[in-house]
GROMACS .gro file of C-alpha atoms in nm:
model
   66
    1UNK     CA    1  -0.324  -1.444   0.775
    2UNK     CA    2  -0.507  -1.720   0.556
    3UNK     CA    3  -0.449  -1.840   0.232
    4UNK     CA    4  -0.709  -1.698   0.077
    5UNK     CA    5  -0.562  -1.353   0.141
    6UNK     CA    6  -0.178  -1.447   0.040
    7UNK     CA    7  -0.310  -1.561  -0.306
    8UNK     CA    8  -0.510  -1.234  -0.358
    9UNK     CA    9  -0.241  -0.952  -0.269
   10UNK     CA   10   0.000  -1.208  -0.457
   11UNK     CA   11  -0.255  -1.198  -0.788
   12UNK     CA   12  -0.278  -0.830  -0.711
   13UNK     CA   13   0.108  -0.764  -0.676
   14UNK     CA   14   0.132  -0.913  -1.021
   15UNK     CA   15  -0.097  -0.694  -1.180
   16UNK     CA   16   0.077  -0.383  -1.020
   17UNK     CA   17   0.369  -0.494  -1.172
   18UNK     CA   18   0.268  -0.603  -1.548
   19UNK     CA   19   0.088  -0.245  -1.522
   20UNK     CA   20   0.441  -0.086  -1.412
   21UNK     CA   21   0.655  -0.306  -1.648
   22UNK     CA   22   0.372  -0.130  -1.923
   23UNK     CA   23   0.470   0.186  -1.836
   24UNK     CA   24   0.840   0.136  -1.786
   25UNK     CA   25   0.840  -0.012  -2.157
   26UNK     CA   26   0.662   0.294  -2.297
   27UNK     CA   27   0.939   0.522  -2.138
   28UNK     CA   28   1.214   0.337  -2.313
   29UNK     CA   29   1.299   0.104  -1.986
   30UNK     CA   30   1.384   0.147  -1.610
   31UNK     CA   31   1.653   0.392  -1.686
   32UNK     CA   32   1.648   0.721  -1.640
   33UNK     CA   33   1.372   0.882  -1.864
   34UNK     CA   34   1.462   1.194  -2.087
   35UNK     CA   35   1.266   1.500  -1.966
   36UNK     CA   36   1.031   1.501  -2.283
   37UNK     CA   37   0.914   1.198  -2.098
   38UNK     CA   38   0.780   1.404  -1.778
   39UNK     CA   39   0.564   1.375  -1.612
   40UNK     CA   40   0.424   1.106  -1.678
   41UNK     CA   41   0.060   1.120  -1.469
   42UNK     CA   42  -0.291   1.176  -1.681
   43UNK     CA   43  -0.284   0.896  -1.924
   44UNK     CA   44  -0.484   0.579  -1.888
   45UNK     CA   45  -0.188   0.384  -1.817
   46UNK     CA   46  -0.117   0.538  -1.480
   47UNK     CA   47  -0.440   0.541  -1.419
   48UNK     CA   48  -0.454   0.180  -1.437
   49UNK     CA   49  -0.131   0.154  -1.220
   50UNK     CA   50  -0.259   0.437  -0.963
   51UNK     CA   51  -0.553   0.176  -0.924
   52UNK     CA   52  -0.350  -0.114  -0.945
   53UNK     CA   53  -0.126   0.024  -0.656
   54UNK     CA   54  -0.433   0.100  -0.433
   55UNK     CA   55  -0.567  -0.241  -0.459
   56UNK     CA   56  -0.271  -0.412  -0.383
   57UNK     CA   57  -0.252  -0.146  -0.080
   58UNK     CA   58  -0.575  -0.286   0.079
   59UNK     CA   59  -0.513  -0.648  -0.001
   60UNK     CA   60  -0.165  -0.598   0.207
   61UNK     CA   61  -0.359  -0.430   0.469
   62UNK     CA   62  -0.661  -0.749   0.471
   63UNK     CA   63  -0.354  -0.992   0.437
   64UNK     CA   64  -0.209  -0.804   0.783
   65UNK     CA   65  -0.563  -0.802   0.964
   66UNK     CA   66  -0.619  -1.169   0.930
   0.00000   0.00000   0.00000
């Protein structure tokens, strides 16, 4: 593990969650969403978190390795 690595799944663990906190906001907050709300997949927003998520998955995993 460097410090290179730490910084970059730290960066990217931010982005996941200002792309969650997005989403969260649009549903009305981290309760419980009504069921008009589901499900909430196939909109650019969880797109963006989908990728978010798999970035931060492989900078964990590079973090681990070195």
């Amino acid at each position: 593990m460097n410090i290179n690595t730490v910084k970059s799944a730290r960066t990217l663990a931010e982005r996941f969650i200002r792309k969650a906190d997005a989403i969260l906001d649009n549903l009305g907050g981290e309760d419980e969403p009504s069921e008009n709300h589901w499900p909430i997949t196939g909109t650019k927003e969880t797109g963006a978190l989908r990728r978010a998520s798999l970035d931060l998955t492989r900078a964990l995993a590079e973090m681990r390795k070195s």
